[in-house]
Amino acid sequence: MVNEYDPCYFPFFSLPDKIIYDIFNFLYGTDLAKLCLVSSQFNHWIFARNQLAWKDAIYSELSTNPVLISQESYRDFYKRAYLGLYRCIIDKVSERKKLGMEQKRSSEDTPKCVWRSSFLVEKEYSYGHYLKQEKTQQNSSCIRANLDRQDRLRRYLCTAAKHGYEVWAATLCHQGANICGLYFTLGRIHFDNYEDYFLCPLYFATLENNERMIQKIIELGIRYQSPNPYYILPSNDDSFAEENASGDYVTFSLHFSDLQEMICKVLICINDNAALLEAFLNSLDLPSIHQAAIYQNIDEFSRFLEYSRNFDLNDMDHYNMTPIVYCILLNRKDVVRYIYNSRTDIIVGRRLAESIKTVSSSIPYDMLKIIREHDNKCYKAVVFGIFADEKVFTSDRFKDVLRLILVDLVDEDVFYAAFDGAISSGSNHLINLLILDLFTFLRLYITSITDVQRLFQQITSVRKKVIVNHGETLLWKALRSGHHDCFRLLILKRVSLSKLAEGYSGLHSLWWFSSNVLAILPSNMTVTSNIRYEQFHQFLLQLRNPDLDTNAIAKTLLPYKFVKAIVDLPIYIFLEQSRTIDAWAACNTFIIGIMLYIMLYDWKRPIFADHQLQKRLEKISYTLLENLLSLQIKYFNINTLDSSFGGRATLLHIATQFDNPMWVNLLLQAGANRLIEDSLSKKPIQYVKESDNKCRYLLENYQSCPRP
């Protein structure tokens, strides 16, 4: 920072505050950042005071509704937008982790196409990239150059849509961004060496469930692409297909599941806005029978079906949607009832439910009654979706829907669907409503106390049957969802512990569990998801806290919570179940598996570039294992030879292979035997590298263990 300016010669700061801020309003946030380095006066006004200048920069460049995450200032928000999530994370992690983030992998529950597309825009098309490369460029006279720039601006528009930057989105459209989304494949398909992408601004808004941004994108299409805005590339448009001399080629098609999800969310979001709905429906390439179902009254529609023998109600459009799907989403009750009553061979049940699963909690009450009357399988799937969405239970507008469903919980299949959905939600509140607080739950929506008592008795009886018949499946789902409270409740309801010992050998059944547990650590999914990034941000705040309490953090992590849930079980649970299974051995296998996954999948190698943060993270992992070992589990055998990873090995074998003296020391203190051989007839000391003197010394000299 240069020497301070003498106010006598530099009277800028003697101006009234309002004038100073008005002057700052003409500057981009990047200019404000540079001014902060000029002098302490500028830094004081722009950054250290009330950050009004940063707020104004965000409002004028990015969004009028910025969503700040925990302890984030307006300056930090602007910096996050400027860098993009990729840079926000990649600058913090070690070189090894950076390489891991570059791999084209995806989680089990996220389509690869979605991951690739989101990763691409975060890495290459952040707001900072735009300011450096695109802001000042003018349209070229070359048609091809303009098409290329429109495509680049479309990718920036995807970033803006994902993060809700509606001001930047409007700027991009004004500059000629192509708002129409497309699905495309790059590479050599015949050799399975290809990657698929779906770059669609509207789809990125739906991924984040940002209704305001969904509406904004459609409004921008109306404003900048009238009279015929397109939000998805028409299926017959091959103008972008090209082949180059290298033999690589680009093909464009429609990705059914992604498009179907997007269209469903958009229709639910804009159903009450006639102008937006008309523009969006007109942009879709719909067959005649779909148009008839959407636009015609019931008499016209019935005549259309009567005289148009070539059309089938099972016909799907280019987005894999049948006419009845549109009618359900648009609340066309008369047409839906007509279709159900007139045809017996239409696609209904689970296949229909699969089409509307992403918006099942938003289906109107009257439409839900029709589905309930005519399509039991679809109705149960909708019940699952409703109980998987916690917001349904916090809004008065869903009272009629919940009242309707509560009466049906006396059906075993409906109760199972509700329970399954509640587990998927990850909400303890919803689980408690069905198990611990059922009577109170009924009182909220049923007025007659007599009806409440009757339903309570009937549903309680049905709940017992569901737990008896489906308890083990629900227990496994609770584990995979990270739902430790539900996990414990089900065991207390006498669900068998046998599932805990099944499927570990070779199948790696705890993969979903471990990825759920350690989502707070940086990964490729952290880059592509705002929710995951916020979790990572919260964890970083904890790590940077000067009063860091590693013991408190370790006890908030799911591995500890699940093991604690088992340890705290009453002894009679084990005694009862031991009549049919070895409950003690099942729990021992489960706990060993958790410890192995902690060592194997996240904390075995450096993650953070910052040495202090990495040391704190290692301290948390050590404290977590220390807490698990200190739970005084009577049936726990630290020397168990586990076969989760192909060969049989103990925890000490794994800790030694990863050259972690802290883990080795901890396990030796807990009674690990240095003499046990694994499936390769090797003792732990035989895995010690020549350069690893610490682990070798511990294994050779730890006094509380027998010497080799």
mmCIF file of N, CA and C in Angstrom, residues 25-30 53-66 78 81-82 127 160 164-172:
data_model
loop_
_atom_site.group_PDB
_atom_site.id
_atom_site.type_symbol
_atom_site.label_atom_id
_atom_site.label_comp_id
_atom_site.label_asym_id
_atom_site.label_seq_id
_atom_site.Cartn_x
_atom_site.Cartn_y
_atom_site.Cartn_z
ATOM 1 N N ASN A 25 -20.476 3.747 -7.079
ATOM 2 C CA ASN A 25 -21.482 2.987 -7.827
ATOM 3 C C ASN A 25 -21.137 2.849 -9.302
ATOM 4 N N PHE A 26 -20.258 3.723 -9.811
ATOM 5 C CA PHE A 26 -19.858 3.644 -11.214
ATOM 6 C C PHE A 26 -18.745 2.611 -11.431
ATOM 7 N N LEU A 27 -18.246 2.019 -10.356
ATOM 8 C CA LEU A 27 -17.118 1.102 -10.442
ATOM 9 C C LEU A 27 -17.578 -0.345 -10.299
ATOM 10 N N TYR A 28 -16.868 -1.242 -10.986
ATOM 11 C CA TYR A 28 -17.086 -2.667 -10.785
ATOM 12 C C TYR A 28 -16.444 -3.093 -9.466
ATOM 13 N N GLY A 29 -16.897 -4.229 -8.964
ATOM 14 C CA GLY A 29 -16.332 -4.748 -7.727
ATOM 15 C C GLY A 29 -14.842 -4.997 -7.836
ATOM 16 N N THR A 30 -14.382 -5.395 -9.021
ATOM 17 C CA THR A 30 -12.942 -5.612 -9.211
ATOM 18 C C THR A 30 -12.170 -4.304 -9.052
ATOM 19 N N ALA A 53 -20.514 -0.154 -0.315
ATOM 20 C CA ALA A 53 -20.013 -0.119 -1.695
ATOM 21 C C ALA A 53 -20.039 -1.514 -2.316
ATOM 22 N N TRP A 54 -19.655 -2.528 -1.532
ATOM 23 C CA TRP A 54 -19.694 -3.899 -2.052
ATOM 24 C C TRP A 54 -21.131 -4.339 -2.315
ATOM 25 N N LYS A 55 -22.015 -3.973 -1.423
ATOM 26 C CA LYS A 55 -23.431 -4.332 -1.606
ATOM 27 C C LYS A 55 -23.970 -3.704 -2.883
ATOM 28 N N ASP A 56 -23.636 -2.436 -3.102
ATOM 29 C CA ASP A 56 -24.095 -1.762 -4.321
ATOM 30 C C ASP A 56 -23.512 -2.418 -5.573
ATOM 31 N N ALA A 57 -22.246 -2.843 -5.493
ATOM 32 C CA ALA A 57 -21.622 -3.516 -6.640
ATOM 33 C C ALA A 57 -22.348 -4.821 -6.957
ATOM 34 N N ILE A 58 -22.705 -5.566 -5.930
ATOM 35 C CA ILE A 58 -23.441 -6.825 -6.131
ATOM 36 C C ILE A 58 -24.800 -6.547 -6.746
ATOM 37 N N TYR A 59 -25.497 -5.536 -6.229
ATOM 38 C CA TYR A 59 -26.831 -5.207 -6.737
ATOM 39 C C TYR A 59 -26.782 -4.757 -8.192
ATOM 40 N N SER A 60 -25.711 -4.085 -8.587
ATOM 41 C CA SER A 60 -25.644 -3.564 -9.952
ATOM 42 C C SER A 60 -25.072 -4.574 -10.941
ATOM 43 N N GLU A 61 -24.290 -5.560 -10.455
ATOM 44 C CA GLU A 61 -23.633 -6.510 -11.355
ATOM 45 C C GLU A 61 -24.205 -7.918 -11.306
ATOM 46 N N LEU A 62 -24.627 -8.364 -10.119
ATOM 47 C CA LEU A 62 -24.941 -9.783 -9.943
ATOM 48 C C LEU A 62 -26.395 -10.051 -9.591
ATOM 49 N N SER A 63 -26.814 -9.627 -8.408
ATOM 50 C CA SER A 63 -28.137 -10.017 -7.924
ATOM 51 C C SER A 63 -28.691 -8.979 -6.966
ATOM 52 N N THR A 64 -29.997 -8.762 -7.051
ATOM 53 C CA THR A 64 -30.666 -7.885 -6.085
ATOM 54 C C THR A 64 -31.134 -8.675 -4.866
ATOM 55 N N ASN A 65 -30.842 -9.981 -4.869
ATOM 56 C CA ASN A 65 -31.237 -10.833 -3.743
ATOM 57 C C ASN A 65 -30.088 -11.780 -3.385
ATOM 58 N N PRO A 66 -28.922 -11.219 -3.006
ATOM 59 C CA PRO A 66 -27.772 -12.079 -2.718
ATOM 60 C C PRO A 66 -28.000 -12.912 -1.462
ATOM 61 N N TYR A 78 -19.045 -11.303 -3.169
ATOM 62 C CA TYR A 78 -18.561 -10.880 -4.490
ATOM 63 C C TYR A 78 -17.334 -11.703 -4.891
ATOM 64 N N ALA A 81 -18.403 -15.126 -6.047
ATOM 65 C CA ALA A 81 -18.966 -15.077 -7.395
ATOM 66 C C ALA A 81 -17.866 -14.872 -8.436
ATOM 67 N N TYR A 82 -16.903 -14.030 -8.107
ATOM 68 C CA TYR A 82 -15.815 -13.727 -9.039
ATOM 69 C C TYR A 82 -14.963 -14.974 -9.304
ATOM 70 N N TYR A 127 -17.788 -15.713 -12.972
ATOM 71 C CA TYR A 127 -17.957 -14.280 -13.226
ATOM 72 C C TYR A 127 -16.607 -13.617 -13.482
ATOM 73 N N ALA A 160 -24.807 -18.041 -14.055
ATOM 74 C CA ALA A 160 -25.684 -17.034 -13.452
ATOM 75 C C ALA A 160 -26.990 -17.653 -12.977
ATOM 76 N N GLY A 164 -28.345 -17.794 -9.112
ATOM 77 C CA GLY A 164 -29.372 -16.779 -8.915
ATOM 78 C C GLY A 164 -28.904 -15.361 -9.180
ATOM 79 N N TYR A 165 -27.921 -15.186 -10.076
ATOM 80 C CA TYR A 165 -27.425 -13.847 -10.409
ATOM 81 C C TYR A 165 -28.287 -13.266 -11.528
ATOM 82 N N GLU A 166 -29.467 -12.772 -11.188
ATOM 83 C CA GLU A 166 -30.415 -12.367 -12.225
ATOM 84 C C GLU A 166 -29.982 -11.090 -12.946
ATOM 85 N N VAL A 167 -29.229 -10.218 -12.283
ATOM 86 C CA VAL A 167 -28.752 -8.991 -12.928
ATOM 87 C C VAL A 167 -27.708 -9.338 -13.988
ATOM 88 N N TRP A 168 -26.777 -10.191 -13.642
ATOM 89 C CA TRP A 168 -25.769 -10.631 -14.611
ATOM 90 C C TRP A 168 -26.439 -11.385 -15.753
ATOM 91 N N ALA A 169 -27.440 -12.202 -15.454
ATOM 92 C CA ALA A 169 -28.153 -12.950 -16.497
ATOM 93 C C ALA A 169 -28.774 -12.001 -17.517
ATOM 94 N N ALA A 170 -29.377 -10.912 -17.035
ATOM 95 C CA ALA A 170 -29.979 -9.936 -17.946
ATOM 96 C C ALA A 170 -28.911 -9.275 -18.817
ATOM 97 N N THR A 171 -27.752 -8.985 -18.228
ATOM 98 C CA THR A 171 -26.647 -8.398 -18.991
ATOM 99 C C THR A 171 -26.180 -9.347 -20.089
ATOM 100 N N LEU A 172 -26.055 -10.612 -19.764
ATOM 101 C CA LEU A 172 -25.618 -11.610 -20.745
ATOM 102 C C LEU A 172 -26.605 -11.725 -21.900
#
